[in-house]
C-alpha positions as a Python dict, from the first residue, in 0.01 Angstrom:
ca = {
    (1, 'M'): (0, 0, 0),
    (2, 'D'): (163, 216, 200),
    (3, 'G'): (456, 476, 90),
    (4, 'V'): (739, 631, 361),
    (5, 'P'): (999, 850, 260),
    (6, 'A'): (1381, 710, 203),
    (7, 'K'): (1527, 690, 535),
    (8, 'Y'): (1793, 928, 579),
    (9, 'F'): (1572, 1146, 322),
    (10, 'A'): (1249, 1244, 499),
    (11, 'F'): (1318, 1652, 459),
    (12, 'P'): (961, 1814, 488),
    (13, 'P'): (707, 1984, 300),
    (14, 'Y'): (680, 1700, 72),
    (15, 'R'): (518, 1754, -227),
    (16, 'A'): (301, 1527, -494),
    (17, 'E'): (457, 1571, -857),
    (18, 'S'): (448, 1421, -1208),
    (19, 'L'): (750, 1189, -1305),
    (20, 'G'): (622, 994, -1642),
    (21, 'G'): (439, 1304, -1816),
    (22, 'D'): (214, 1084, -1993),
    (23, 'K'): (281, 773, -1832),
    (24, 'G'): (100, 894, -1546),
    (25, 'W'): (384, 774, -1266),
    (26, 'W'): (397, 1032, -978),
    (27, 'G'): (650, 1080, -676),
    (28, 'V'): (619, 1234, -338),
    (29, 'M'): (881, 1553, -324),
    (30, 'N'): (1077, 1642, -40),
    (31, 'R'): (1174, 1965, 0),
    (32, 'N'): (1490, 1948, -210),
    (33, 'G'): (1299, 1816, -458),
    (34, 'L'): (1420, 1489, -436),
    (35, 'N'): (1186, 1232, -554),
    (36, 'V'): (1170, 962, -160),
    (37, 'L'): (865, 773, -188),
    (38, 'T'): (926, 466, -125),
    (39, 'F'): (686, 126, -40),
    (40, 'P'): (867, -112, 215),
    (41, 'A'): (641, -377, 109),
    (42, 'K'): (724, -388, -274),
    (43, 'P'): (1125, -274, -298),
    (44, 'G'): (1220, -38, -586),
    (45, 'A'): (919, 128, -625),
    (46, 'V'): (936, 466, -668),
    (47, 'V'): (593, 579, -832),
    (48, 'T'): (240, 575, -788),
    (49, 'D'): (-84, 755, -970),
    (50, 'E'): (-144, 1131, -898),
    (51, 'Q'): (-443, 1033, -638),
    (52, 'H'): (-238, 816, -431),
    (53, 'A'): (80, 1068, -431),
    (54, 'K'): (-129, 1365, -325),
    (55, 'Q'): (-291, 1107, 1),
    (56, 'I'): (66, 1025, 64),
    (57, 'A'): (227, 1382, 23),
    (58, 'A'): (-71, 1531, 231),
    (59, 'E'): (-43, 1205, 548),
    (60, 'W'): (331, 1302, 554),
    (61, 'N'): (285, 1665, 605),
    (62, 'E'): (106, 1565, 869),
    (63, 'T'): (340, 1290, 1030),
    (64, 'K'): (650, 1407, 1286),
    (65, 'E'): (815, 1072, 1255),
    (66, 'F'): (822, 762, 1058),
    (67, 'T'): (889, 444, 1147),
    (68, 'Y'): (1072, 220, 967),
    (69, 'P'): (1180, -203, 911),
    (70, 'P'): (1553, -266, 1013),
    (71, 'D'): (1803, -250, 789),
    (72, 'T'): (1894, -627, 646),
    (73, 'Y'): (2218, -570, 543),
    (74, 'V'): (2515, -721, 719),
    (75, 'A'): (2874, -642, 599),
    (76, 'P'): (3103, -967, 556),
    (77, 'V'): (3337, -1021, 792),
    (78, 'T'): (3675, -1005, 658),
    (79, 'T'): (4008, -1115, 820),
    (80, 'R'): (4312, -818, 842),
    (81, 'L'): (4583, -899, 678),
    (82, 'T'): (4932, -842, 893),
    (83, 'D'): (5199, -621, 732),
    (84, 'A'): (5425, -886, 606),
    (85, 'E'): (5089, -1072, 431),
    (86, 'M'): (5012, -686, 254),
    (87, 'A'): (5359, -702, 200),
    (88, 'A'): (5426, -1007, 69),
    (89, 'C'): (5082, -954, -161),
    (90, 'V'): (5209, -607, -365),
    (91, 'R'): (5488, -721, -368),
    (92, 'S'): (5352, -1007, -567),
    (93, 'R'): (5185, -808, -850),
    (94, 'V'): (5317, -702, -1162),
    (95, 'Y'): (5229, -327, -1230),
    (96, 'K'): (5200, -189, -1585),
}
């Protein structure tokens, strides 16, 4: 499983850091101390073990550019209200 820094938070240098105390959870922090470890193949996963976190941090510090999968979010299509429709909507509300 290959990790990449969270999109828009890829600020080197990176370092591996323990997150879970005795749980053995490790993350990869950016220069601001934010855990930016993500796994595109496993959405939501942001921790790993110590060995892999240190390996990932070392690899990221050597990498100049990261490849991200395309964004899958599609904004919903909305229909704008006319001024008359908006006025009718506001007038129909009861404010207390």
